């Protein structure tokens, strides 16, 4: 019951702010460089990427929230 109430409140806040002027969406992206050291790892870098998106939602003029989703790719190979 509590989760349904919290979900209902969140949806009502988001739907109210979506119809106002304070709603923006965007994308994120970049490169990832990792280095692992240890007995079984070579002394080299592994390269990857990260991609995602975000939304800026203004609840009031001074208060807002920014939910984000981010996927980060990394690979590790052992010798």
Short mmCIF file of N, CA and C in Angstrom, two decimals:
data_model
loop_
_atom_site.label_atom_id
_atom_site.label_comp_id
_atom_site.label_asym_id
_atom_site.label_seq_id
_atom_site.Cartn_x
_atom_site.Cartn_y
_atom_site.Cartn_z
N UNK A 1 0.82 -1.19 0.00
CA UNK A 1 0.00 0.00 0.00
C UNK A 1 0.87 1.26 0.00
N UNK A 2 1.97 1.22 0.80
CA UNK A 2 2.83 2.40 0.86
C UNK A 2 3.52 2.64 -0.49
N UNK A 3 3.91 1.57 -1.15
CA UNK A 3 4.58 1.75 -2.44
C UNK A 3 3.63 2.32 -3.49
N UNK A 4 2.39 1.91 -3.43
CA UNK A 4 1.41 2.47 -4.38
C UNK A 4 1.18 3.94 -4.12
N UNK A 5 1.16 4.33 -2.83
CA UNK A 5 0.96 5.72 -2.48
C UNK A 5 2.16 6.57 -2.91
N UNK A 6 3.37 6.07 -2.68
CA UNK A 6 4.57 6.78 -3.09
C UNK A 6 4.63 6.90 -4.61
N UNK A 7 4.28 5.85 -5.31
CA UNK A 7 4.26 5.87 -6.76
C UNK A 7 3.24 6.88 -7.28
N UNK A 8 2.09 6.92 -6.67
CA UNK A 8 1.04 7.86 -7.08
C UNK A 8 1.48 9.31 -6.86
N UNK A 9 2.15 9.57 -5.74
CA UNK A 9 2.63 10.93 -5.46
C UNK A 9 3.71 11.32 -6.47
N UNK A 10 4.64 10.41 -6.76
CA UNK A 10 5.69 10.70 -7.73
C UNK A 10 5.11 10.96 -9.12
N UNK A 11 4.17 10.16 -9.53
CA UNK A 11 3.55 10.35 -10.85
C UNK A 11 2.81 11.68 -10.92
N UNK A 12 2.12 12.04 -9.85
CA UNK A 12 1.38 13.30 -9.87
C UNK A 12 2.32 14.50 -9.89
N UNK A 13 3.45 14.42 -9.17
CA UNK A 13 4.42 15.51 -9.20
C UNK A 13 5.05 15.61 -10.59
N UNK A 14 5.44 14.47 -11.16
CA UNK A 14 6.05 14.48 -12.47
C UNK A 14 5.09 14.95 -13.56
N UNK A 15 3.85 14.50 -13.51
CA UNK A 15 2.90 14.89 -14.54
C UNK A 15 2.57 16.37 -14.45
N UNK A 16 2.55 16.92 -13.24
CA UNK A 16 2.29 18.35 -13.08
C UNK A 16 3.43 19.16 -13.65
N UNK A 17 4.67 18.73 -13.38
CA UNK A 17 5.81 19.49 -13.85
C UNK A 17 6.08 19.29 -15.33
N UNK A 18 5.66 18.19 -15.90
CA UNK A 18 5.86 17.96 -17.33
C UNK A 18 5.07 18.96 -18.16
N UNK A 19 3.90 19.31 -17.70
CA UNK A 19 3.08 20.26 -18.45
C UNK A 19 3.53 21.70 -18.25
N UNK A 20 4.42 21.96 -17.32
CA UNK A 20 4.94 23.30 -17.13
C UNK A 20 6.15 23.53 -18.03
N UNK A 21 6.76 24.69 -17.90
CA UNK A 21 7.89 25.05 -18.75
C UNK A 21 9.20 24.39 -18.31
N UNK A 22 9.26 23.83 -17.11
CA UNK A 22 10.51 23.35 -16.55
C UNK A 22 10.80 21.89 -16.81
N UNK A 23 10.83 21.46 -18.06
CA UNK A 23 11.13 20.07 -18.39
C UNK A 23 12.11 20.04 -19.55
N UNK A 24 13.26 19.38 -19.34
CA UNK A 24 14.28 19.26 -20.38
C UNK A 24 14.80 17.83 -20.38
N UNK A 25 15.15 17.34 -21.56
CA UNK A 25 15.77 16.02 -21.66
C UNK A 25 17.08 16.17 -22.41
N UNK A 26 18.00 15.24 -22.18
CA UNK A 26 19.29 15.30 -22.86
C UNK A 26 19.98 13.95 -22.86
N UNK A 27 21.11 13.90 -23.55
CA UNK A 27 21.88 12.66 -23.63
C UNK A 27 23.27 12.91 -23.04
N UNK A 28 23.91 11.81 -22.61
CA UNK A 28 25.26 11.85 -22.07
C UNK A 28 26.08 10.80 -22.79
N UNK A 29 27.36 11.01 -22.87
CA UNK A 29 28.23 10.02 -23.48
C UNK A 29 29.68 10.38 -23.27
N UNK A 30 30.54 9.38 -23.40
CA UNK A 30 31.96 9.64 -23.26
C UNK A 30 32.78 8.38 -23.32
N UNK A 31 34.08 8.55 -23.13
CA UNK A 31 35.02 7.44 -23.19
C UNK A 31 35.37 6.99 -21.78
N UNK A 32 35.69 5.70 -21.65
CA UNK A 32 36.11 5.13 -20.38
C UNK A 32 37.47 4.48 -20.58
N UNK A 33 38.41 4.82 -19.72
CA UNK A 33 39.74 4.22 -19.79
C UNK A 33 40.02 3.57 -18.43
N UNK A 34 40.26 2.26 -18.43
CA UNK A 34 40.50 1.51 -17.20
C UNK A 34 41.89 0.89 -17.24
N UNK A 35 42.48 0.77 -16.06
CA UNK A 35 43.74 0.06 -15.94
C UNK A 35 43.67 -0.82 -14.71
N UNK A 36 43.90 -2.12 -14.90
CA UNK A 36 43.92 -3.07 -13.81
C UNK A 36 45.35 -3.58 -13.63
N UNK A 37 45.76 -3.67 -12.38
CA UNK A 37 47.08 -4.20 -12.11
C UNK A 37 46.96 -5.42 -11.22
N UNK A 38 47.88 -6.32 -11.34
CA UNK A 38 47.87 -7.52 -10.53
C UNK A 38 48.65 -8.63 -11.21
N UNK A 39 48.68 -9.80 -10.59
CA UNK A 39 49.45 -10.91 -11.14
C UNK A 39 48.92 -11.39 -12.49
N UNK A 40 47.61 -11.49 -12.63
CA UNK A 40 47.06 -12.09 -13.84
C UNK A 40 46.71 -11.08 -14.92
N UNK A 41 46.97 -9.78 -14.69
CA UNK A 41 46.61 -8.75 -15.67
C UNK A 41 47.86 -8.18 -16.32
N UNK A 42 47.77 -7.90 -17.61
CA UNK A 42 48.85 -7.23 -18.32
C UNK A 42 48.87 -5.76 -17.92
N UNK A 43 50.02 -5.13 -18.09
CA UNK A 43 50.13 -3.71 -17.80
C UNK A 43 49.65 -2.91 -19.02
N UNK A 44 48.37 -2.87 -19.22
CA UNK A 44 47.82 -2.13 -20.35
C UNK A 44 46.46 -1.55 -19.96
N UNK A 45 45.98 -0.65 -20.79
CA UNK A 45 44.70 0.00 -20.56
C UNK A 45 43.61 -0.72 -21.35
N UNK A 46 42.40 -0.69 -20.82
CA UNK A 46 41.25 -1.17 -21.59
C UNK A 46 40.32 0.02 -21.81
N UNK A 47 39.80 0.11 -23.01
CA UNK A 47 38.97 1.24 -23.39
C UNK A 47 37.52 0.82 -23.52
N UNK A 48 36.62 1.70 -23.18
CA UNK A 48 35.20 1.44 -23.29
C UNK A 48 34.45 2.75 -23.53
N UNK A 49 33.18 2.73 -23.31
CA UNK A 49 32.34 3.92 -23.51
C UNK A 49 31.23 3.92 -22.48
N UNK A 50 30.60 5.08 -22.34
CA UNK A 50 29.39 5.16 -21.53
C UNK A 50 28.39 6.06 -22.25
N UNK A 51 27.13 5.62 -22.20
CA UNK A 51 26.02 6.32 -22.84
C UNK A 51 24.85 6.41 -21.87
N UNK A 52 24.07 7.44 -22.01
CA UNK A 52 22.91 7.56 -21.13
C UNK A 52 22.06 8.76 -21.48
N UNK A 53 21.08 8.98 -20.66
CA UNK A 53 20.18 10.10 -20.84
C UNK A 53 19.74 10.65 -19.50
N UNK A 54 19.23 11.87 -19.52
CA UNK A 54 18.75 12.49 -18.30
C UNK A 54 17.56 13.38 -18.61
N UNK A 55 16.85 13.72 -17.56
CA UNK A 55 15.71 14.64 -17.65
C UNK A 55 15.80 15.61 -16.48
N UNK A 56 15.64 16.90 -16.75
CA UNK A 56 15.57 17.91 -15.71
C UNK A 56 14.11 18.29 -15.52
N UNK A 57 13.62 18.11 -14.30
CA UNK A 57 12.22 18.40 -14.01
C UNK A 57 12.16 19.40 -12.87
N UNK A 58 11.65 20.59 -13.16
CA UNK A 58 11.51 21.62 -12.13
C UNK A 58 10.19 21.42 -11.40
N UNK A 59 10.28 21.14 -10.09
CA UNK A 59 9.08 20.99 -9.28
C UNK A 59 8.56 22.37 -8.90
N UNK A 60 9.46 23.25 -8.43
CA UNK A 60 9.14 24.66 -8.18
C UNK A 60 10.23 25.49 -8.84
N UNK A 61 10.22 26.80 -8.62
CA UNK A 61 11.25 27.65 -9.21
C UNK A 61 12.62 27.39 -8.60
N UNK A 62 12.66 26.94 -7.35
CA UNK A 62 13.93 26.72 -6.67
C UNK A 62 14.25 25.25 -6.44
N UNK A 63 13.36 24.35 -6.78
CA UNK A 63 13.56 22.94 -6.50
C UNK A 63 13.26 22.11 -7.75
N UNK A 64 14.14 21.18 -8.04
CA UNK A 64 13.94 20.30 -9.18
C UNK A 64 14.62 18.96 -8.95
N UNK A 65 14.31 18.00 -9.81
CA UNK A 65 14.95 16.70 -9.75
C UNK A 65 15.55 16.38 -11.12
N UNK A 66 16.57 15.51 -11.13
CA UNK A 66 17.22 15.13 -12.37
C UNK A 66 17.47 13.63 -12.38
N UNK A 67 16.50 12.83 -12.84
CA UNK A 67 16.75 11.39 -12.95
C UNK A 67 17.66 11.11 -14.15
N UNK A 68 18.52 10.10 -13.98
CA UNK A 68 19.47 9.75 -15.04
C UNK A 68 19.56 8.24 -15.21
N UNK A 69 19.90 7.82 -16.42
CA UNK A 69 20.19 6.42 -16.73
C UNK A 69 21.53 6.42 -17.44
N UNK A 70 22.46 5.56 -16.96
CA UNK A 70 23.80 5.54 -17.54
C UNK A 70 24.26 4.10 -17.70
N UNK A 71 24.72 3.75 -18.91
CA UNK A 71 25.28 2.44 -19.20
C UNK A 71 26.78 2.62 -19.42
N UNK A 72 27.59 1.87 -18.69
CA UNK A 72 29.03 1.96 -18.81
C UNK A 72 29.57 0.60 -19.26
N UNK A 73 30.31 0.57 -20.36
CA UNK A 73 30.85 -0.65 -20.94
C UNK A 73 32.31 -0.77 -20.56
N UNK A 74 32.70 -1.93 -20.05
CA UNK A 74 34.10 -2.19 -19.78
C UNK A 74 34.38 -3.67 -20.05
N UNK A 75 35.59 -3.94 -20.48
CA UNK A 75 35.99 -5.32 -20.76
C UNK A 75 37.27 -5.63 -20.02
N UNK A 76 37.38 -6.85 -19.53
CA UNK A 76 38.58 -7.31 -18.85
C UNK A 76 38.94 -8.67 -19.41
N UNK A 77 40.17 -8.83 -19.83
CA UNK A 77 40.65 -10.13 -20.30
C UNK A 77 41.84 -10.54 -19.44
N UNK A 78 41.89 -11.78 -19.07
CA UNK A 78 43.02 -12.29 -18.30
C UNK A 78 43.91 -13.12 -19.19
N UNK A 79 45.16 -13.12 -18.85
CA UNK A 79 46.10 -13.90 -19.68
C UNK A 79 46.33 -15.28 -19.12
#
